[in-house]
mmCIF file of C-alpha atoms in Angstrom:
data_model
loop_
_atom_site.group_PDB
_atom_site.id
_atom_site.type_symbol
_atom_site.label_atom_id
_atom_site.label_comp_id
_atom_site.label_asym_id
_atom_site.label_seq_id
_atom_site.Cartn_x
_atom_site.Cartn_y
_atom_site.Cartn_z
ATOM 1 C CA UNK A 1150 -2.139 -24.392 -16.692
ATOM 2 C CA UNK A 1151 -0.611 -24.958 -19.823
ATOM 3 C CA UNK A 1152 2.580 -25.769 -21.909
ATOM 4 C CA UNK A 1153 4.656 -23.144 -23.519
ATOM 5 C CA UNK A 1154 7.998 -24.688 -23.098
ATOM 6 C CA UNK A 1155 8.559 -28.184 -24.056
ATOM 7 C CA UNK A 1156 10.643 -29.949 -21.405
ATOM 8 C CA UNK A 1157 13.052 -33.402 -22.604
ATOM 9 C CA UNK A 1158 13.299 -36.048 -20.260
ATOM 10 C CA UNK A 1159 16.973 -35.268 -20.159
ATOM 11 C CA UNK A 1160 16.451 -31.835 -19.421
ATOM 12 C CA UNK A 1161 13.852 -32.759 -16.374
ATOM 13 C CA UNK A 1162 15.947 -35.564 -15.379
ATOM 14 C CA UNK A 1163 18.871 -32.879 -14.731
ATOM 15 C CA UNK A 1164 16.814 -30.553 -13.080
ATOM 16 C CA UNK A 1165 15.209 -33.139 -10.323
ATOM 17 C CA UNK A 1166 19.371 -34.182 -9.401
ATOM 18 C CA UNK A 1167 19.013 -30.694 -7.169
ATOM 19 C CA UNK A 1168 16.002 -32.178 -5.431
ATOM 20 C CA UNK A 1169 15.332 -35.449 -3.257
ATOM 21 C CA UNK A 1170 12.868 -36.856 -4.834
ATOM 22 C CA UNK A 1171 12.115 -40.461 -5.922
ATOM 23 C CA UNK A 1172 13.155 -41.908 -9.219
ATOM 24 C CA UNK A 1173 11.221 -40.179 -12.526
ATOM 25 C CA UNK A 1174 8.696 -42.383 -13.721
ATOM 26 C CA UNK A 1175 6.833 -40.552 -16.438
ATOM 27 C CA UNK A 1176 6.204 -36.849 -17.273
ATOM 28 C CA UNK A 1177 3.619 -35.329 -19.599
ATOM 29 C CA UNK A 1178 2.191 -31.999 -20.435
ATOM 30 C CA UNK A 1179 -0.961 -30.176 -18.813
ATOM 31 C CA UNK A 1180 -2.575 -28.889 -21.795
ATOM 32 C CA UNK A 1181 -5.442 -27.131 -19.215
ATOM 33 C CA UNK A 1182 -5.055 -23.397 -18.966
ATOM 34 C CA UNK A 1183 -3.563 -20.440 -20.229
ATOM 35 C CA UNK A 1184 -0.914 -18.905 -18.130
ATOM 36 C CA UNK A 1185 2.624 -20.994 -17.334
ATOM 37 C CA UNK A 1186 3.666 -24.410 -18.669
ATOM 38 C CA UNK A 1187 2.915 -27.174 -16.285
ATOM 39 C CA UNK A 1188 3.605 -30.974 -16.404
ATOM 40 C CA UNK A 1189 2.467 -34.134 -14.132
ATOM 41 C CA UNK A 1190 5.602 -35.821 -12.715
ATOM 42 C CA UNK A 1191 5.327 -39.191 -11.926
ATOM 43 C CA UNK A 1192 7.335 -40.778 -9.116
ATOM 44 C CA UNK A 1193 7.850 -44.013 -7.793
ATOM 45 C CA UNK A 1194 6.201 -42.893 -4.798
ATOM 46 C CA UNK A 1195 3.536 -40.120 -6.228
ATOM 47 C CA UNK A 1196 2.886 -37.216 -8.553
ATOM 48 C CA UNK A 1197 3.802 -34.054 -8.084
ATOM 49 C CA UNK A 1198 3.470 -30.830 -10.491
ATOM 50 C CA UNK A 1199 6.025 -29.132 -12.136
ATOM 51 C CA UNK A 1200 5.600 -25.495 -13.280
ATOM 52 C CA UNK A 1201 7.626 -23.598 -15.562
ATOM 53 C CA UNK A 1202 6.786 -20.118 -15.106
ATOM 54 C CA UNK A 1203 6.149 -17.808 -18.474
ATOM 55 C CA UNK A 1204 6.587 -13.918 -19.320
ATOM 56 C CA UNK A 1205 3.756 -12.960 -18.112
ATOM 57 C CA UNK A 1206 4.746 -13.839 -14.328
ATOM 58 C CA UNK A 1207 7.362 -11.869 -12.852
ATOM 59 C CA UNK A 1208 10.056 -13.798 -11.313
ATOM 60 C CA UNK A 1209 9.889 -11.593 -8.023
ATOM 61 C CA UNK A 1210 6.652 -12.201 -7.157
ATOM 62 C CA UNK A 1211 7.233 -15.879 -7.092
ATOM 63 C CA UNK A 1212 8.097 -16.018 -3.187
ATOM 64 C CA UNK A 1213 5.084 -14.316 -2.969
ATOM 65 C CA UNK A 1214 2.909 -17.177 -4.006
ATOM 66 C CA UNK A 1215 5.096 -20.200 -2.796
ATOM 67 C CA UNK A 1216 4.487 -18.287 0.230
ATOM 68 C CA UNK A 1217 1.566 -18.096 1.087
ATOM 69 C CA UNK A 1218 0.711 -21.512 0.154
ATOM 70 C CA UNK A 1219 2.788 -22.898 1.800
ATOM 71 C CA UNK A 1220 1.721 -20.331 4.927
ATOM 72 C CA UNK A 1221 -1.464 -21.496 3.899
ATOM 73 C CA UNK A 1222 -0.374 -25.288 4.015
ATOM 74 C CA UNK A 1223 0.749 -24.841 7.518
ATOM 75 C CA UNK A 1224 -2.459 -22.965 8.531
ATOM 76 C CA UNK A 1225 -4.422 -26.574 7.574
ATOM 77 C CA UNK A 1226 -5.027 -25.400 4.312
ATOM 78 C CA UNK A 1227 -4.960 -28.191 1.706
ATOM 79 C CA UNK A 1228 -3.344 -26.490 -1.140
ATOM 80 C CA UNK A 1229 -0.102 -27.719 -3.107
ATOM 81 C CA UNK A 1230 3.049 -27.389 -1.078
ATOM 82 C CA UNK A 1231 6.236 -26.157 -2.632
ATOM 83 C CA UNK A 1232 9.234 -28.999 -2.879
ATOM 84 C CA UNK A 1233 12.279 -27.230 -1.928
ATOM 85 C CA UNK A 1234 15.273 -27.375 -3.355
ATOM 86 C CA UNK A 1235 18.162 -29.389 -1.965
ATOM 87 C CA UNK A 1236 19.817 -26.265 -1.413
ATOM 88 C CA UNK A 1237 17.050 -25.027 0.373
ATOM 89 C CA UNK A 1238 15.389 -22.690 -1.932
ATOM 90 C CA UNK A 1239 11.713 -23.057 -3.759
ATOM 91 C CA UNK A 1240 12.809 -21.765 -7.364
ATOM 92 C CA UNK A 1241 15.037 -23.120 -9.614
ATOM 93 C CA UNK A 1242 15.969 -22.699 -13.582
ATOM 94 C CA UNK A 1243 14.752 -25.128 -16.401
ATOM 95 C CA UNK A 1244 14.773 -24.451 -19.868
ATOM 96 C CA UNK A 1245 15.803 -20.694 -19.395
ATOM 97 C CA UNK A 1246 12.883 -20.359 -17.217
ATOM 98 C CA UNK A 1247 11.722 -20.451 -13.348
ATOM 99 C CA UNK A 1248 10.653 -23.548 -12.286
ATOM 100 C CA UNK A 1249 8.754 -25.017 -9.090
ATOM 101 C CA UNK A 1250 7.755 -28.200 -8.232
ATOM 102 C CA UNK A 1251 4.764 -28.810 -5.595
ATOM 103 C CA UNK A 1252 2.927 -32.027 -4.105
ATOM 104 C CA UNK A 1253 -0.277 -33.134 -6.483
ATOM 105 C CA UNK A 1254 -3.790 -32.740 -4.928
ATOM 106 C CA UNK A 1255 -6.103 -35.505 -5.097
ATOM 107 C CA UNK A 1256 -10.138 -34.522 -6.160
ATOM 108 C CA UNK A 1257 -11.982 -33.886 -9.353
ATOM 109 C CA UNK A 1258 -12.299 -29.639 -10.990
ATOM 110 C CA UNK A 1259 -15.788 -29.140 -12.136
ATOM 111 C CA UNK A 1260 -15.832 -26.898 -15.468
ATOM 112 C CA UNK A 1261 -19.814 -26.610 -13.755
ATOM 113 C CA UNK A 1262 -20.452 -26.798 -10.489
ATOM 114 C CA UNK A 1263 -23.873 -27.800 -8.714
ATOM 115 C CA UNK A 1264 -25.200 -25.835 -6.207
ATOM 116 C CA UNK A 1265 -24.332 -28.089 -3.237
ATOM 117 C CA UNK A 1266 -20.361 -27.544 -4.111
ATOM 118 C CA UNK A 1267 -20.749 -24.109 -5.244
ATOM 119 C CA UNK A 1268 -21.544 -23.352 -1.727
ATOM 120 C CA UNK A 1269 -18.947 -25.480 0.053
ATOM 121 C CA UNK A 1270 -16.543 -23.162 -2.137
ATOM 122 C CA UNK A 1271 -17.838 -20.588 -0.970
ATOM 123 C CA UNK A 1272 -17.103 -21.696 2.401
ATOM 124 C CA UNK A 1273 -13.980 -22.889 1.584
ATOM 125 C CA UNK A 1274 -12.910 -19.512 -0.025
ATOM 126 C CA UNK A 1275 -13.627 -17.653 3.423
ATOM 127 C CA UNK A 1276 -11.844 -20.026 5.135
ATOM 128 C CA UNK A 1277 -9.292 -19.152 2.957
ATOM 129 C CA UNK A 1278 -9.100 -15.896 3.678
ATOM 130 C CA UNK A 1279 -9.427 -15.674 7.163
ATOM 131 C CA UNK A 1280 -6.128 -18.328 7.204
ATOM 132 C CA UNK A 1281 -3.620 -16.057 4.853
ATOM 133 C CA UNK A 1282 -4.417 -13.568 7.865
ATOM 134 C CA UNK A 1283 -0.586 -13.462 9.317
ATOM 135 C CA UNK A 1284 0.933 -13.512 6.205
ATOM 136 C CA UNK A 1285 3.214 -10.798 5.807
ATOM 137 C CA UNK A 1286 4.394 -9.965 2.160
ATOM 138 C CA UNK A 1287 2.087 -8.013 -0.268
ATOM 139 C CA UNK A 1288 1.593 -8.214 -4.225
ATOM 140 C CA UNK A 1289 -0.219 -5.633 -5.414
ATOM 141 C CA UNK A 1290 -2.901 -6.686 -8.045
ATOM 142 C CA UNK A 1291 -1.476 -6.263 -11.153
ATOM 143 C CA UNK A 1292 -4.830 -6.708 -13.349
ATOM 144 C CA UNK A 1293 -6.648 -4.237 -11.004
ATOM 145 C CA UNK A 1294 -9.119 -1.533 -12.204
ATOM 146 C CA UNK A 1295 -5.806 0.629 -12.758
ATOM 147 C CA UNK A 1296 -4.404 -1.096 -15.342
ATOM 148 C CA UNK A 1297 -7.672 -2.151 -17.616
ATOM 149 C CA UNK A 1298 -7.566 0.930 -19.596
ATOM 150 C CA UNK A 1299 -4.390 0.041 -20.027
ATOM 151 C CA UNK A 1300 -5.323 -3.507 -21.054
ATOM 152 C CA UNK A 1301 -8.230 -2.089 -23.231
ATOM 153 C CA UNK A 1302 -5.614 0.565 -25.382
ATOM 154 C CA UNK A 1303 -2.988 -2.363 -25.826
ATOM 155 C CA UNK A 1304 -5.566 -4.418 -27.648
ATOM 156 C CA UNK A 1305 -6.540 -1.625 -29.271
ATOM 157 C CA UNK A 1306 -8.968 -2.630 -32.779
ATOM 158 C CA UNK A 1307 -8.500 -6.517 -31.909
ATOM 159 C CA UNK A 1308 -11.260 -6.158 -29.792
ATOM 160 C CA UNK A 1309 -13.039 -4.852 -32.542
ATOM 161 C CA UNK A 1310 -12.026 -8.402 -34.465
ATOM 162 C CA UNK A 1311 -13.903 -10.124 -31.348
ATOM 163 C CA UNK A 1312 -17.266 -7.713 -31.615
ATOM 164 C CA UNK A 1313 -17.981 -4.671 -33.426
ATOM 165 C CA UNK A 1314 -17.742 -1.596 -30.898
ATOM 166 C CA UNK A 1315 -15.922 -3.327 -28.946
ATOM 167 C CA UNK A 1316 -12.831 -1.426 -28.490
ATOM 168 C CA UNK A 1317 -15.053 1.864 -27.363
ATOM 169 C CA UNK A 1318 -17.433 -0.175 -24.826
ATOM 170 C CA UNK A 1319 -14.569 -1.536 -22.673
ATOM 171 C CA UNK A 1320 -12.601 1.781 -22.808
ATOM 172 C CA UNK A 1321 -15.572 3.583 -21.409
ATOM 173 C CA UNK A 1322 -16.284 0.349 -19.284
ATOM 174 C CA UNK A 1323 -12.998 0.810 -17.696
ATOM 175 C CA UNK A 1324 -12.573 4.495 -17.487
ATOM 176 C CA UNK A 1325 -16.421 4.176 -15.414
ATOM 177 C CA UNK A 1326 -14.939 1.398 -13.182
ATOM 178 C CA UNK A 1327 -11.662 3.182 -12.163
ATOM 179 C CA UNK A 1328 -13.303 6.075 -11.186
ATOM 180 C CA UNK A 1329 -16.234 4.417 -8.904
ATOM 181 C CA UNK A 1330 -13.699 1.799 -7.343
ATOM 182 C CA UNK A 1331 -13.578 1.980 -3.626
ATOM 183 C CA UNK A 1332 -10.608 2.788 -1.002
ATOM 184 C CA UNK A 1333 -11.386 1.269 2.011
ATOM 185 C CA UNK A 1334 -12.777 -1.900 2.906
ATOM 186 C CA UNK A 1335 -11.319 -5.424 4.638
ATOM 187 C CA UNK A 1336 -8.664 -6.435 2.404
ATOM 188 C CA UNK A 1337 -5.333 -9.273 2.804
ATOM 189 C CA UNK A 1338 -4.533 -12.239 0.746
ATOM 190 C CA UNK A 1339 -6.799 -13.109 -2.159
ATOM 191 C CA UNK A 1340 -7.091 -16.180 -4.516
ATOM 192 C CA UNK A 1341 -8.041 -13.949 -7.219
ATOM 193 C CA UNK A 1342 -8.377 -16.916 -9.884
ATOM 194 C CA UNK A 1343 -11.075 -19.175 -8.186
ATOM 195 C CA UNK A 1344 -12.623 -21.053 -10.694
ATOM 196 C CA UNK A 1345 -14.036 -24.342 -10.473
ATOM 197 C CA UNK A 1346 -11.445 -25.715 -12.122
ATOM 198 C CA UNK A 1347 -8.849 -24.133 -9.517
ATOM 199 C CA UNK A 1348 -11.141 -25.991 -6.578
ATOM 200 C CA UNK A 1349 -10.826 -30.041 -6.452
ATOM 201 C CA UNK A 1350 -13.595 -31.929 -5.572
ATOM 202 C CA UNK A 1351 -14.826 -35.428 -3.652
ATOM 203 C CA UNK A 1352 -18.395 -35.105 -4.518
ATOM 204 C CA UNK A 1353 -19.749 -32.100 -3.141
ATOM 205 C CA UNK A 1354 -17.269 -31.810 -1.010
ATOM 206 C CA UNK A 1355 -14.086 -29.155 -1.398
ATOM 207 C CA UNK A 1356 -10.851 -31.365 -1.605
ATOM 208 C CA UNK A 1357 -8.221 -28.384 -2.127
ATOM 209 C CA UNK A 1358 -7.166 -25.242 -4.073
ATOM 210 C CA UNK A 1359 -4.797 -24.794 -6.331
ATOM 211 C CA UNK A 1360 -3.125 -22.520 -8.554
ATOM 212 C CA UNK A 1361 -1.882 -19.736 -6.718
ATOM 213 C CA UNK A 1362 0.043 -17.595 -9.167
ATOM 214 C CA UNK A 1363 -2.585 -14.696 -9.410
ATOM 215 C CA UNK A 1364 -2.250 -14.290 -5.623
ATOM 216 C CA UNK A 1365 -2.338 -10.780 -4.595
ATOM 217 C CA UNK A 1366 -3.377 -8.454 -1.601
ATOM 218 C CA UNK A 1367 -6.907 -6.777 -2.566
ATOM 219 C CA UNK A 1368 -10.483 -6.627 -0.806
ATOM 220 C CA UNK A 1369 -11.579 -9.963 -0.068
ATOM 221 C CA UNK A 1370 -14.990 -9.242 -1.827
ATOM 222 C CA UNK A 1371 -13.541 -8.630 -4.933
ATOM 223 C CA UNK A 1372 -12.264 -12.089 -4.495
ATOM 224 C CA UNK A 1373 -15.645 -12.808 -4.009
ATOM 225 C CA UNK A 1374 -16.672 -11.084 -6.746
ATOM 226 C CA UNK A 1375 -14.637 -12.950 -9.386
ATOM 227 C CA UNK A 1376 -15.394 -16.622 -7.648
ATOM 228 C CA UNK A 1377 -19.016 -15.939 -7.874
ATOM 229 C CA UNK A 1378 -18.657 -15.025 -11.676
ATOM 230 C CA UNK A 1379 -16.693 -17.806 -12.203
ATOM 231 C CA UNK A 1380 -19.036 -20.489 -11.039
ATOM 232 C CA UNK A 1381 -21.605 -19.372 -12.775
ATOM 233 C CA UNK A 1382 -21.374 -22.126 -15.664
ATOM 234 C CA UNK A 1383 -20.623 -20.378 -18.709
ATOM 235 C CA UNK A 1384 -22.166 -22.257 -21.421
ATOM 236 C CA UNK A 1385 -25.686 -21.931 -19.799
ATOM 237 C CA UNK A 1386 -25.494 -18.910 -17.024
ATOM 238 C CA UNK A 1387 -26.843 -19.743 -13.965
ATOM 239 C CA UNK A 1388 -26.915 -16.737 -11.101
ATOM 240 C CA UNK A 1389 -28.276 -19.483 -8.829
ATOM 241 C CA UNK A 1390 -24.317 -20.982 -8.319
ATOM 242 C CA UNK A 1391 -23.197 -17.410 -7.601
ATOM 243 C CA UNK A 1392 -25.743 -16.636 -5.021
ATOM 244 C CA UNK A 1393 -25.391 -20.760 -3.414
ATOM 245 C CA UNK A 1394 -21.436 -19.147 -3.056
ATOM 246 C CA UNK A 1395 -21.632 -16.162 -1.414
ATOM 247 C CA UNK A 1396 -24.028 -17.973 1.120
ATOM 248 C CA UNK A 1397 -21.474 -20.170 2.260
ATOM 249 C CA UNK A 1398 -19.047 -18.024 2.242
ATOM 250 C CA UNK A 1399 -20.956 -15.845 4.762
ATOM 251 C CA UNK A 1400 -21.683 -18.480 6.616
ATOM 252 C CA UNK A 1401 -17.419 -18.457 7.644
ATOM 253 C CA UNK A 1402 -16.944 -14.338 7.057
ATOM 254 C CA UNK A 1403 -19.932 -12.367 6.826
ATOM 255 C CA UNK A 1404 -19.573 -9.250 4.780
ATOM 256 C CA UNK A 1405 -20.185 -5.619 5.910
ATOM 257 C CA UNK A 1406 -22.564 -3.036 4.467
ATOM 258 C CA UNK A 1407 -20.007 -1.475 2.159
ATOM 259 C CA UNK A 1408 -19.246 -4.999 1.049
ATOM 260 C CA UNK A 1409 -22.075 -5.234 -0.259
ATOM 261 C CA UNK A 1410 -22.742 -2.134 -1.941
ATOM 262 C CA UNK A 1411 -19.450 -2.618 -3.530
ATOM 263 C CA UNK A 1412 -20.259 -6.371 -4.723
ATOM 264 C CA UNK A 1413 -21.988 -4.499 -8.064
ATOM 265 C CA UNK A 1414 -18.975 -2.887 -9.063
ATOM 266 C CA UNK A 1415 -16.464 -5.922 -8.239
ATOM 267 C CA UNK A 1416 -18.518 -8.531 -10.107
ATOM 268 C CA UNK A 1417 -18.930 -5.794 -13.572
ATOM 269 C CA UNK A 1418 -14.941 -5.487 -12.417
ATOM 270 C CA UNK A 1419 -13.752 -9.140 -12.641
ATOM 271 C CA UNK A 1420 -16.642 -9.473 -15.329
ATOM 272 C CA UNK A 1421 -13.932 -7.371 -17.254
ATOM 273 C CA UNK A 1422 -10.765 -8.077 -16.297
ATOM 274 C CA UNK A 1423 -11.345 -12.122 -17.367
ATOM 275 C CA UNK A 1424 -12.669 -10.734 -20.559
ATOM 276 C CA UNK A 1425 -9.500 -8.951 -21.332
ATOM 277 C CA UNK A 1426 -7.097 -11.664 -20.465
ATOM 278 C CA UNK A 1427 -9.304 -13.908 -22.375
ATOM 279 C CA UNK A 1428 -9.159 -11.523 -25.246
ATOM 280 C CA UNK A 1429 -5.553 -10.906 -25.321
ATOM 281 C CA UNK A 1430 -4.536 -14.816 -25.184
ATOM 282 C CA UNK A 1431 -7.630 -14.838 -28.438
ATOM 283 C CA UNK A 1432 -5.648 -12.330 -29.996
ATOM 284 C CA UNK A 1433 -2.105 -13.367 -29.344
ATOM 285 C CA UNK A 1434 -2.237 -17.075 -29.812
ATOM 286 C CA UNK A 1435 0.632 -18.898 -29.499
ATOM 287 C CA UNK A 1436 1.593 -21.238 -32.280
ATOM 288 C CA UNK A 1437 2.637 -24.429 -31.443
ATOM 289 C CA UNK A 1438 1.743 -23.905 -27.671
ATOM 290 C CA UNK A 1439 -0.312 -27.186 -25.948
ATOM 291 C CA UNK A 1440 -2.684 -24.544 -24.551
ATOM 292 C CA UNK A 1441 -6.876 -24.434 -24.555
ATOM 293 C CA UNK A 1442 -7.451 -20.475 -25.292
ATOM 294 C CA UNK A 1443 -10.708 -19.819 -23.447
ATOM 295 C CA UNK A 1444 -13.600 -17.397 -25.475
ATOM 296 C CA UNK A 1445 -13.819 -14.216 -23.367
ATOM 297 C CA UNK A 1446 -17.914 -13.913 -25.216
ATOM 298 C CA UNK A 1447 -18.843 -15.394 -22.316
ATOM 299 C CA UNK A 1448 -17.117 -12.725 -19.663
ATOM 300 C CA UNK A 1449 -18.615 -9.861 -21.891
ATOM 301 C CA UNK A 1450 -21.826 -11.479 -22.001
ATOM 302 C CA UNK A 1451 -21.527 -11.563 -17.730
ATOM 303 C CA UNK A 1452 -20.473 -7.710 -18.220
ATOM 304 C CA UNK A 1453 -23.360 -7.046 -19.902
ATOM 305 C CA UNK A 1454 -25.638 -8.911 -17.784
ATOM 306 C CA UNK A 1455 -24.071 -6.358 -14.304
ATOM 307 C CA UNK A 1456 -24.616 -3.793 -15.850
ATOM 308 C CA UNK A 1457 -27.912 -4.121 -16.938
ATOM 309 C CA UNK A 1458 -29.124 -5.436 -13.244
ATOM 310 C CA UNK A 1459 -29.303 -3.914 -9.821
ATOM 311 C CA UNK A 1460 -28.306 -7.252 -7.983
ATOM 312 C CA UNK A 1461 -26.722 -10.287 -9.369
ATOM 313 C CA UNK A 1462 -27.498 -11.133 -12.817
ATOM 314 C CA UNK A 1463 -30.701 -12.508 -14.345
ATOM 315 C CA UNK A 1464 -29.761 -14.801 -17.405
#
């Protein structure tokens, strides 16, 4: 989350006539995040959360992920639901750009989770999984292992700005990855951005998921993959919160032997693929933007730490 495009109340106050909703209170930015521009909207009878959606989601996969949460809402899932429109629809146009508004979830995001809810997410994450089952539409992934040496040419000597080498290492990183990446295993509906921040809390306990809008249909352990690197706090790396994760989450889907002997590859994969987002927002900052651009040092430094160990990594 994030804010790109500055919204007037006006301009808002226009927009919500084509829903039935209560009476605006208040709105104000979400300066957490990276990706679309997002604002709390404050009614007389709640909040809800208005996203803007920027260039770097395409407008047609948008029914994808209103979708499936709200497939995923129906399932018992407590992730935000999509408002719909008065005329029935779950997009509409503010400020030249798409625009949804969804209910607010209650709970606290952890930038560092302790052990006790890093394995409730991991629970909650299978869960998660095993309730998109149904769900018919597909996304491809979009920032799979096909398109990082793609990624990695784009940025070209910027990376090289961030470290010195850096450039060559990911190329070669990425060439490696695309060529060892397997074909076959369980796949459907993945998260594919499950970071602590993107799981509410009460206590230890998971309160909902949210943010939806890297969605796709991949192998569930690469899913894995990326939430155990993500909860593995990244100002002091602890492989503990990984490993606490992928316990609970086998406690709800257990994985198979070629799971497993993939999980090396998909953690060095989403090790990468967060480092090259985060480089390209470093690179390309946008002036004037209400927007926290995360370091990707500490995704390389997780890349590093894969590739130098058998199992998951020692810090």
């Amino acid at each position: 989350m994030a804010v790109y495009t500055h919204v007037s109340r006006e301009e808002l106050e226009d927009f919500l006539t084509r829903y039935d909703l209560p009476p605006l209170v208040a709105h104000h930015g979400i300066e957490a995040g990276v990706e679309n521009s997002n604002y709390f909207l404050d009614t007389e009878d709640g909040r809800y959360v208005l996203t803007l959606f920027e260039k770097r989601v395409a407008e047609e996969d948008l029914p994808y992920f209103l979708g499936l949460t709200e497939h995923l809402r129906q399932k018992g899932m407590n992730v935000p639901a999509p408002i719909h429109l008065n005329d029935g629809a779950m997009i509409g146009q503010l400020c030249g750009r798409p625009a949804a508004i969804v209910t607010f979830l209650h709970g606290v995001s952890e930038k560092s989770a302790n052990l006790a809810q890093a394995r409730a997410a991991g629970t909650l994450l299978a869960e998660l999984h095993l309730s998109a089952d149904g769900f018919e539409p597909e996304r491809a992934n979009d920032l799979g292992p096909a398109d990082w040496a793609l990624m990695v040419k784009g940025l070209g000597d910027g990376l090289n700005t961030i470290e010195l080498g850096l450039f060559g290492d990911l190329r070669a990183e990425a060439e490696h990855l695309m060529a060892s990446w397997p074909s076959q295993l369980p796949r459907g509906q993945i998260h594919a951005d499950f970071f602590p921040d993107n799981v509410m809390f009460d206590g230890d306990i998971p309160a909902g998921v949210i943010d939806f809008y890297f969605a796709c249909t991949d192998f569930f352990a690469y899913d894995l993959a990326i939430a155990m690197n993500a909860f593995t706090a990244e100002d002091a790396p602890t492989p503990d919160l990984g490993m606490a994760l992928m316990q609970g989450y086998e406690t709800v889907r257990p994985l198979s032997r070629d799971e497993k002997e993939a999980l090396l590859l998909f953690w060095r994969g989403s090790a990468l693929r967060f480092a090259l987002t985060r480089a390209h927002d470093f690179i390309h900052q946008v002036p004037g933007s209400l927007v926290q651009v995360k370091d990707p040092k500490p995704w390389l430094a997780l890349l590093g730490a894969h590739r130098q160990s058998p199992g998951f990594f020692s810090a």
